[in-house]
PDB file of C-alpha atoms in Angstrom:
ATOM      1  CA  MET G 626     -16.733  34.919 298.665  1.00 34.00           C
ATOM      2  CA  ALA G 627     -16.560  37.349 296.296  1.00 37.00           C
ATOM      3  CA  ASN G 628     -15.588  35.893 292.949  1.00 38.00           C
ATOM      4  CA  GLU G 629     -12.221  38.386 292.873  1.00 36.00           C
ATOM      5  CA  GLU G 630     -11.066  36.864 295.894  1.00 39.00           C
ATOM      6  CA  GLY G 631     -10.067  33.828 293.262  1.00 38.00           C
ATOM      7  CA  ARG G 632      -9.618  31.416 296.389  1.00 39.00           C
ATOM      8  CA  GLY G 633     -11.200  28.377 294.589  1.00 42.00           C
ATOM      9  CA  ILE G 634     -13.928  26.023 295.431  1.00 47.00           C
ATOM     10  CA  TYR G 635     -12.908  24.831 299.153  1.00 44.00           C
ATOM     11  CA  ILE G 636     -12.855  27.451 301.573  1.00 35.00           C
ATOM     12  CA  ALA G 637     -12.116  26.858 305.393  1.00 41.00           C
ATOM     13  CA  PRO G 638     -14.826  29.888 307.271  1.00 43.00           C
ATOM     14  CA  MET G 639     -12.623  31.257 309.305  1.00 40.00           C
ATOM     15  CA  ASP G 640     -10.307  32.315 306.758  1.00 50.00           C
ATOM     16  CA  THR G 641     -10.838  36.444 305.564  1.00 54.00           C
ATOM     17  CA  ALA G 642      -7.432  37.288 304.172  1.00 77.00           C
ATOM     18  CA  THR G 643      -7.143  36.314 300.380  1.00 87.00           C
ATOM     19  CA  PRO G 644      -3.708  34.232 300.158  1.00 94.00           C
ATOM     20  CA  THR G 645      -1.084  35.766 297.004  1.00 96.00           C
ATOM     21  CA  LEU G 646      -1.004  34.002 293.951  1.00 97.00           C
ATOM     22  CA  SER G 647       2.795  32.999 294.963  1.00 97.00           C
ATOM     23  CA  ARG G 648       1.138  30.944 297.554  1.00 97.00           C
ATOM     24  CA  ARG G 649      -2.155  29.102 295.594  1.00 98.00           C
ATOM     25  CA  LEU G 650       0.411  28.232 293.447  1.00 98.00           C
ATOM     26  CA  LEU G 651       3.031  26.599 295.019  1.00 98.00           C
ATOM     27  CA  ALA G 652      -0.120  25.151 297.437  1.00 98.00           C
ATOM     28  CA  GLU G 653      -1.102  23.575 293.611  1.00 98.00           C
ATOM     29  CA  GLY G 654       2.057  22.594 292.380  1.00 98.00           C
ATOM     30  CA  VAL G 655       2.372  20.485 296.247  1.00 98.00           C
ATOM     31  CA  GLY G 656      -0.512  19.389 296.612  1.00 98.00           C
ATOM     32  CA  THR G 657      -0.309  18.060 292.939  1.00 98.00           C
ATOM     33  CA  ALA G 658       2.944  16.290 294.066  1.00 98.00           C
ATOM     34  CA  PHE G 659       1.629  14.823 296.602  1.00 98.00           C
ATOM     35  CA  LEU G 660      -1.576  13.499 294.244  1.00 98.00           C
ATOM     36  CA  LEU G 661       0.840  11.742 292.075  1.00 98.00           C
ATOM     37  CA  MET G 662       3.138  10.140 294.363  1.00 98.00           C
ATOM     38  CA  ALA G 663      -0.143   8.641 295.364  1.00 98.00           C
ATOM     39  CA  VAL G 664      -0.449   7.456 292.711  1.00 98.00           C
ATOM     40  CA  VAL G 665       2.284   6.406 291.641  1.00 98.00           C
ATOM     41  CA  GLY G 666       3.767   5.386 294.937  1.00 98.00           C
ATOM     42  CA  GLY G 667       0.679   3.557 295.969  1.00 98.00           C
ATOM     43  CA  GLY G 668       0.659   1.247 292.363  1.00 97.00           C
ATOM     44  CA  ILE G 669       3.692   0.517 292.594  1.00 98.00           C
ATOM     45  CA  ALA G 670       3.127  -0.442 296.620  1.00 97.00           C
ATOM     46  CA  ALA G 671       0.317  -2.652 295.266  1.00 97.00           C
ATOM     47  CA  GLN G 672       2.134  -4.472 292.344  1.00 95.00           C
ATOM     48  CA  ARG G 673       5.473  -5.501 294.828  1.00 97.00           C
ATOM     49  CA  LEU G 674       2.808  -6.117 297.664  1.00 96.00           C
ATOM     50  CA  SER G 675       0.088  -8.472 295.283  1.00 97.00           C
ATOM     51  CA  PRO G 676       2.265  -9.298 292.089  1.00 96.00           C
ATOM     52  CA  SER G 677      -0.427 -11.995 290.996  1.00 95.00           C
ATOM     53  CA  ASP G 678      -3.811 -10.495 292.082  1.00 97.00           C
ATOM     54  CA  PRO G 679      -4.852  -7.348 289.857  1.00 95.00           C
ATOM     55  CA  GLY G 680      -8.235  -6.783 290.779  1.00 96.00           C
ATOM     56  CA  LEU G 681      -6.741  -6.761 294.296  1.00 97.00           C
ATOM     57  CA  GLN G 682      -3.683  -4.330 293.116  1.00 97.00           C
ATOM     58  CA  LEU G 683      -6.296  -2.071 292.176  1.00 97.00           C
ATOM     59  CA  LEU G 684      -8.449  -2.316 295.062  1.00 97.00           C
ATOM     60  CA  GLU G 685      -5.588  -1.233 297.430  1.00 97.00           C
ATOM     61  CA  ALA G 686      -4.549   1.946 294.322  1.00 97.00           C
ATOM     62  CA  ALA G 687      -7.399   3.254 294.713  1.00 98.00           C
ATOM     63  CA  VAL G 688      -8.173   2.744 298.552  1.00 98.00           C
ATOM     64  CA  VAL G 689      -4.051   4.658 298.402  1.00 98.00           C
ATOM     65  CA  THR G 690      -5.888   7.688 296.017  1.00 98.00           C
ATOM     66  CA  ALA G 691      -9.033   8.387 297.759  1.00 98.00           C
ATOM     67  CA  PHE G 692      -8.229   8.940 301.075  1.00 98.00           C
ATOM     68  CA  ALA G 693      -5.275  10.590 300.059  1.00 98.00           C
ATOM     69  CA  LEU G 694      -7.126  12.998 297.568  1.00 98.00           C
ATOM     70  CA  ALA G 695      -9.572  13.837 300.141  1.00 98.00           C
ATOM     71  CA  MET G 696      -6.676  14.427 302.847  1.00 97.00           C
ATOM     72  CA  LEU G 697      -5.288  16.560 300.323  1.00 98.00           C
ATOM     73  CA  ILE G 698      -8.124  19.135 299.552  1.00 97.00           C
ATOM     74  CA  TRP G 699      -8.889  19.636 302.996  1.00 96.00           C
ATOM     75  CA  SER G 700      -4.971  20.693 303.803  1.00 97.00           C
ATOM     76  CA  PHE G 701      -4.398  22.682 301.079  1.00 97.00           C
ATOM     77  CA  GLY G 702      -8.038  23.755 299.525  1.00 95.00           C
ATOM     78  CA  PRO G 703      -8.353  26.826 302.170  1.00 95.00           C
ATOM     79  CA  ILE G 704      -5.077  28.364 300.701  1.00 97.00           C
ATOM     80  CA  SER G 705      -5.814  27.372 296.849  1.00 96.00           C
ATOM     81  CA  GLY G 706      -9.157  25.576 296.159  1.00 95.00           C
ATOM     82  CA  ALA G 707      -6.754  22.494 295.941  1.00 97.00           C
ATOM     83  CA  HIS G 708      -7.730  22.119 291.864  1.00 97.00           C
ATOM     84  CA  PHE G 709      -4.856  20.064 291.537  1.00 98.00           C
ATOM     85  CA  ASN G 710      -6.640  19.140 287.797  1.00 98.00           C
ATOM     86  CA  PRO G 711      -6.733  21.076 285.015  1.00 98.00           C
ATOM     87  CA  CYS G 712     -10.574  20.296 284.337  1.00 98.00           C
ATOM     88  CA  VAL G 713     -11.581  21.781 287.699  1.00 98.00           C
ATOM     89  CA  THR G 714      -9.333  25.323 286.698  1.00 98.00           C
ATOM     90  CA  LEU G 715     -11.113  25.301 283.323  1.00 98.00           C
ATOM     91  CA  MET G 716     -14.500  24.569 284.675  1.00 96.00           C
ATOM     92  CA  ASP G 717     -13.869  27.348 287.316  1.00 94.00           C
ATOM     93  CA  THR G 718     -12.623  30.227 284.973  1.00 96.00           C
ATOM     94  CA  LEU G 719     -15.615  28.725 282.318  1.00 94.00           C
ATOM     95  CA  MET G 720     -17.924  29.873 285.381  1.00 91.00           C
ATOM     96  CA  GLY G 721     -16.574  33.370 285.385  1.00 91.00           C
ATOM     97  CA  LYS G 722     -14.514  32.837 288.991  1.00 90.00           C
ATOM     98  CA  ARG G 723     -11.302  33.060 287.580  1.00 92.00           C
ATOM     99  CA  SER G 724      -9.359  34.350 285.089  1.00 95.00           C
ATOM    100  CA  THR G 725      -8.357  33.176 282.520  1.00 97.00           C
ATOM    101  CA  LYS G 726      -4.477  34.421 283.294  1.00 97.00           C
ATOM    102  CA  GLU G 727      -4.539  33.306 287.013  1.00 97.00           C
ATOM    103  CA  ALA G 728      -5.932  29.482 285.611  1.00 98.00           C
ATOM    104  CA  ALA G 729      -2.737  29.488 282.866  1.00 98.00           C
ATOM    105  CA  THR G 730      -0.700  29.759 285.644  1.00 98.00           C
ATOM    106  CA  TYR G 731      -2.778  27.040 288.340  1.00 98.00           C
ATOM    107  CA  VAL G 732      -2.395  24.942 285.155  1.00 98.00           C
ATOM    108  CA  GLY G 733       1.142  25.273 285.197  1.00 98.00           C
ATOM    109  CA  ALA G 734       2.019  24.709 288.270  1.00 98.00           C
ATOM    110  CA  GLN G 735       0.019  21.833 288.481  1.00 98.00           C
ATOM    111  CA  VAL G 736       1.690  19.462 285.733  1.00 98.00           C
ATOM    112  CA  PHE G 737       4.658  21.353 286.925  1.00 98.00           C
ATOM    113  CA  GLY G 738       3.730  18.875 290.500  1.00 98.00           C
ATOM    114  CA  GLY G 739       1.921  15.911 288.938  1.00 98.00           C
ATOM    115  CA  ILE G 740       5.509  15.132 286.922  1.00 98.00           C
ATOM    116  CA  LEU G 741       7.881  16.670 290.073  1.00 98.00           C
ATOM    117  CA  GLY G 742       5.501  13.314 291.963  1.00 98.00           C
ATOM    118  CA  ALA G 743       5.589  10.874 289.921  1.00 98.00           C
ATOM    119  CA  ILE G 744       9.634  11.394 289.386  1.00 98.00           C
ATOM    120  CA  LEU G 745       9.691  11.432 293.616  1.00 98.00           C
ATOM    121  CA  ALA G 746       7.360   8.410 293.752  1.00 98.00           C
ATOM    122  CA  ASN G 747       9.976   6.427 291.074  1.00 98.00           C
ATOM    123  CA  ILE G 748      12.924   7.482 293.346  1.00 98.00           C
ATOM    124  CA  MET G 749      11.688   6.624 296.813  1.00 98.00           C
ATOM    125  CA  PHE G 750      10.774   3.163 295.609  1.00 98.00           C
ATOM    126  CA  GLU G 751      14.647   2.575 294.488  1.00 98.00           C
ATOM    127  CA  LEU G 752      12.709   3.083 290.404  1.00 98.00           C
ATOM    128  CA  ASP G 753      14.987   5.700 287.918  1.00 98.00           C
ATOM    129  CA  ALA G 754      13.554   8.469 288.374  1.00 98.00           C
ATOM    130  CA  ILE G 755      12.413   8.760 284.572  1.00 97.00           C
ATOM    131  CA  THR G 756      10.927   5.475 283.209  1.00 96.00           C
ATOM    132  CA  TRP G 757       8.759   6.294 280.060  1.00 98.00           C
ATOM    133  CA  SER G 758       5.318   4.079 280.279  1.00 98.00           C
ATOM    134  CA  GLN G 759       5.085   0.949 278.075  1.00 97.00           C
ATOM    135  CA  THR G 760       1.726   0.681 279.283  1.00 97.00           C
ATOM    136  CA  SER G 761      -0.639   1.435 276.261  1.00 97.00           C
ATOM    137  CA  ARG G 762      -4.675   2.959 277.165  1.00 98.00           C
ATOM    138  CA  GLY G 763      -6.911   3.489 274.353  1.00 96.00           C
ATOM    139  CA  GLY G 764      -9.531   2.191 272.607  1.00 97.00           C
ATOM    140  CA  ALA G 765     -13.464   3.390 271.943  1.00 98.00           C
ATOM    141  CA  GLY G 766     -14.362   2.292 275.670  1.00 98.00           C
ATOM    142  CA  GLN G 767     -11.263   3.960 278.000  1.00 98.00           C
ATOM    143  CA  LEU G 768     -11.951   6.755 275.514  1.00 98.00           C
ATOM    144  CA  LEU G 769     -15.175   6.797 276.847  1.00 98.00           C
ATOM    145  CA  GLY G 770     -14.452   5.859 280.425  1.00 98.00           C
ATOM    146  CA  GLU G 771     -12.397   9.638 280.859  1.00 98.00           C
ATOM    147  CA  VAL G 772     -15.403  11.092 279.513  1.00 98.00           C
ATOM    148  CA  ILE G 773     -17.529   9.763 281.981  1.00 98.00           C
ATOM    149  CA  ALA G 774     -14.809  10.124 285.369  1.00 98.00           C
ATOM    150  CA  THR G 775     -14.263  13.734 284.400  1.00 98.00           C
ATOM    151  CA  LEU G 776     -17.959  14.777 284.154  1.00 98.00           C
ATOM    152  CA  GLY G 777     -19.039  12.931 287.164  1.00 98.00           C
ATOM    153  CA  LEU G 778     -16.185  14.232 289.309  1.00 98.00           C
ATOM    154  CA  LEU G 779     -16.263  17.708 288.091  1.00 98.00           C
ATOM    155  CA  MET G 780     -20.669  17.725 289.116  1.00 97.00           C
ATOM    156  CA  VAL G 781     -19.418  15.988 291.939  1.00 96.00           C
ATOM    157  CA  ILE G 782     -16.951  18.792 293.347  1.00 96.00           C
ATOM    158  CA  PHE G 783     -19.631  22.162 292.010  1.00 94.00           C
ATOM    159  CA  LEU G 784     -22.957  20.467 292.475  1.00 94.00           C
ATOM    160  CA  VAL G 785     -21.792  19.668 296.264  1.00 94.00           C
ATOM    161  CA  ALA G 786     -19.693  23.025 296.572  1.00 88.00           C
ATOM    162  CA  ARG G 787     -22.854  25.339 295.545  1.00 86.00           C
ATOM    163  CA  PRO G 788     -24.748  27.818 297.329  1.00 77.00           C
ATOM    164  CA  GLY G 789     -27.746  25.284 298.622  1.00 78.00           C
ATOM    165  CA  GLY G 790     -25.615  22.123 298.341  1.00 79.00           C
ATOM    166  CA  ALA G 791     -23.716  20.057 301.144  1.00 79.00           C
ATOM    167  CA  GLY G 792     -20.858  22.520 300.834  1.00 80.00           C
ATOM    168  CA  ALA G 793     -17.651  23.187 300.958  1.00 77.00           C
ATOM    169  CA  GLY G 794     -16.890  20.870 304.018  1.00 86.00           C
ATOM    170  CA  PHE G 795     -17.909  17.708 302.178  1.00 94.00           C
ATOM    171  CA  VAL G 796     -16.113  18.075 299.116  1.00 95.00           C
ATOM    172  CA  ALA G 797     -13.323  16.210 299.989  1.00 96.00           C
ATOM    173  CA  PRO G 798     -14.905  13.824 301.379  1.00 96.00           C
ATOM    174  CA  ALA G 799     -17.231  13.304 298.222  1.00 97.00           C
ATOM    175  CA  VAL G 800     -14.272  13.733 295.739  1.00 97.00           C
ATOM    176  CA  GLY G 801     -12.346  11.091 297.532  1.00 97.00           C
ATOM    177  CA  THR G 802     -15.340   8.557 297.547  1.00 97.00           C
ATOM    178  CA  TYR G 803     -15.764   9.357 293.594  1.00 98.00           C
ATOM    179  CA  ILE G 804     -12.552   8.615 292.559  1.00 98.00           C
ATOM    180  CA  GLY G 805     -12.151   5.619 294.779  1.00 97.00           C
ATOM    181  CA  GLY G 806     -15.235   4.537 292.863  1.00 98.00           C
ATOM    182  CA  ALA G 807     -14.692   5.497 289.507  1.00 98.00           C
ATOM    183  CA  TYR G 808     -11.020   3.585 289.180  1.00 98.00           C
ATOM    184  CA  PHE G 809     -13.502   0.584 288.733  1.00 98.00           C
ATOM    185  CA  PHE G 810     -16.360   1.792 286.949  1.00 98.00           C
ATOM    186  CA  THR G 811     -14.974   3.505 284.291  1.00 98.00           C
ATOM    187  CA  SER G 812     -13.552   1.411 281.913  1.00 97.00           C
ATOM    188  CA  SER G 813     -10.160   3.575 282.206  1.00 97.00           C
ATOM    189  CA  THR G 814      -9.545   3.842 286.088  1.00 97.00           C
ATOM    190  CA  SER G 815     -10.881   7.356 285.381  1.00 97.00           C
ATOM    191  CA  PHE G 816      -7.304   9.472 285.224  1.00 98.00           C
ATOM    192  CA  ALA G 817      -9.465  12.121 284.782  1.00 98.00           C
ATOM    193  CA  ASN G 818      -7.509  14.979 285.131  1.00 98.00           C
ATOM    194  CA  PRO G 819      -4.879  16.063 282.404  1.00 98.00           C
ATOM    195  CA  ALA G 820      -1.478  17.225 284.847  1.00 98.00           C
ATOM    196  CA  VAL G 821      -2.181  13.368 286.171  1.00 98.00           C
ATOM    197  CA  THR G 822      -2.406  12.267 282.425  1.00 98.00           C
ATOM    198  CA  ILE G 823       0.645  13.478 282.056  1.00 98.00           C
ATOM    199  CA  ALA G 824       2.716  13.356 284.808  1.00 98.00           C
ATOM    200  CA  ARG G 825       1.903   9.588 285.062  1.00 98.00           C
ATOM    201  CA  MET G 826       4.052   9.237 281.289  1.00 98.00           C
ATOM    202  CA  PHE G 827       7.338   9.662 283.027  1.00 98.00           C
ATOM    203  CA  SER G 828       6.774   5.513 285.493  1.00 98.00           C
ATOM    204  CA  ASP G 829       6.833   2.534 283.277  1.00 97.00           C
ATOM    205  CA  THR G 830       5.019   1.159 286.586  1.00 96.00           C
ATOM    206  CA  PHE G 831       1.298   0.086 287.320  1.00 95.00           C
ATOM    207  CA  ALA G 832      -0.071   3.406 287.222  1.00 97.00           C
ATOM    208  CA  GLY G 833       1.560   4.334 283.403  1.00 98.00           C
ATOM    209  CA  ILE G 834       0.121   5.607 280.629  1.00 98.00           C
ATOM    210  CA  ALA G 835       2.721   5.296 277.078  1.00 98.00           C
ATOM    211  CA  PRO G 836       3.351   8.625 276.048  1.00 98.00           C
ATOM    212  CA  ALA G 837       1.535   7.679 272.978  1.00 98.00           C
ATOM    213  CA  SER G 838      -1.630   7.250 274.783  1.00 98.00           C
ATOM    214  CA  ALA G 839      -1.590  10.396 276.475  1.00 98.00           C
ATOM    215  CA  PRO G 840      -3.388  12.712 274.459  1.00 98.00           C
ATOM    216  CA  GLY G 841      -6.901  10.695 274.060  1.00 98.00           C
ATOM    217  CA  PHE G 842      -7.129  10.967 277.082  1.00 98.00           C
ATOM    218  CA  ILE G 843      -6.394  14.094 277.354  1.00 98.00           C
ATOM    219  CA  ILE G 844      -9.083  15.470 274.487  1.00 98.00           C
ATOM    220  CA  MET G 845     -11.277  13.103 276.407  1.00 98.00           C
ATOM    221  CA  GLN G 846     -11.633  14.769 279.662  1.00 98.00           C
ATOM    222  CA  LEU G 847     -11.734  18.329 277.760  1.00 98.00           C
ATOM    223  CA  GLY G 848     -14.042  17.219 276.473  1.00 98.00           C
ATOM    224  CA  GLY G 849     -16.718  16.093 279.559  1.00 98.00           C
ATOM    225  CA  THR G 850     -15.214  19.373 281.264  1.00 98.00           C
ATOM    226  CA  GLY G 851     -17.245  20.776 278.264  1.00 97.00           C
ATOM    227  CA  VAL G 852     -20.254  18.361 278.915  1.00 98.00           C
ATOM    228  CA  ALA G 853     -19.838  19.054 282.697  1.00 97.00           C
ATOM    229  CA  PHE G 854     -19.966  23.087 281.897  1.00 96.00           C
ATOM    230  CA  VAL G 855     -23.430  22.303 280.507  1.00 95.00           C
ATOM    231  CA  LEU G 856     -25.203  19.644 282.613  1.00 96.00           C
ATOM    232  CA  VAL G 857     -24.046  21.772 286.062  1.00 95.00           C
ATOM    233  CA  ARG G 858     -25.035  25.563 284.485  1.00 92.00           C
ATOM    234  CA  TYR G 859     -28.274  23.935 283.859  1.00 93.00           C
ATOM    235  CA  LEU G 860     -29.174  21.669 286.472  1.00 92.00           C
ATOM    236  CA  VAL G 861     -27.940  25.133 289.435  1.00 89.00           C
ATOM    237  CA  ASP G 862     -29.515  27.481 287.715  1.00 83.00           C
ATOM    238  CA  GLY G 863     -31.257  26.578 284.399  1.00 75.00           C
ATOM    239  CA  ASP G 864     -28.452  29.292 282.148  1.00 64.00           C
ATOM    240  CA  LEU G 865     -26.620  27.893 279.339  1.00 59.00           C
ATOM    241  CA  ASN G 866     -25.081  31.487 278.103  1.00 57.00           C
ATOM    242  CA  PRO G 867     -21.305  30.459 279.132  1.00 50.00           C
ATOM    243  CA  LEU G 868     -21.825  35.031 279.245  1.00 47.00           C
ATOM    244  CA  SER G 869     -23.950  35.130 281.665  1.00 50.00           C
ATOM    245  CA  PRO G 870     -23.217  35.481 285.499  1.00 47.00           C
ATOM    246  CA  GLY G 871     -21.832  31.890 287.568  1.00 47.00           C
ATOM    247  CA  ILE G 872     -23.755  29.869 289.223  1.00 51.00           C
ATOM    248  CA  GLY G 873     -25.113  30.938 292.480  1.00 45.00           C
ATOM    249  CA  SER G 874     -23.355  34.471 291.284  1.00 41.00           C
ATOM    250  CA  GLY G 875     -24.970  37.498 292.717  1.00 33.00           C
ATOM    251  CA  GLU G 876     -24.458  40.674 293.748  1.00 29.00           C
ATOM    252  CA  GLN G 877     -22.470  39.633 297.136  1.00 27.00           C
ATOM    253  CA  GLY G 878     -20.427  37.260 294.609  1.00 28.00           C
ATOM    254  CA  THR G 879     -19.748  33.935 294.526  1.00 27.00           C
ATOM    255  CA  SER G 880     -20.049  31.328 297.099  1.00 25.00           C
ATOM    256  CA  ARG G 881     -17.408  29.374 296.729  1.00 26.00           C
TER     257      ARG G 881
END
């Protein structure tokens, strides 16, 4: 797919028409909303089903998130690229595959959709629509965990989807599997997403994060994105120059 089409990473090969920006933004917003309903709603359900077993709660939440995320990527990928994550959009932009202006609209849709999804999850479980989380998260270990979680997520996406990689069709299960595992192997339980981090402030439940803790997580996620850009760029192209064409770019455009 050519760069100017701006469709994102996950493309259905039979779809040759480029969705309008409004359709892509709606897909990003709706997809991110459903992702947050899975994260927050799954956390609430896990807390209620296994009130005395935090390990089982985490497992249940991880499985729900992993499965839902994979299905959402498969569903919305051919429309918007199924980013659902400002870090993915930023990485795409750094690779020269999306304009800064379009990236900003994607991020806005993701944040709005995420907040809406968290609110809807609260309402589904008969909680107040908005209750600011009281769960403090932080410390050097958890902040490092967010760098690693984000770095790993972006490497999975951009290395699997690259020309010569496993292929775009494998991104959905790869991302779902990675996030499910990262719930356990990262100290922060792998937020790895600024839109998710912001949205989880709105729910004082298992998945919540206190507003005071969110900025540190977001800064670390952006730091992980920077590291991912350098590593992926060098691993695929042997190129660290941010002004040169993106990964796999050429006269025929970039396979996305």
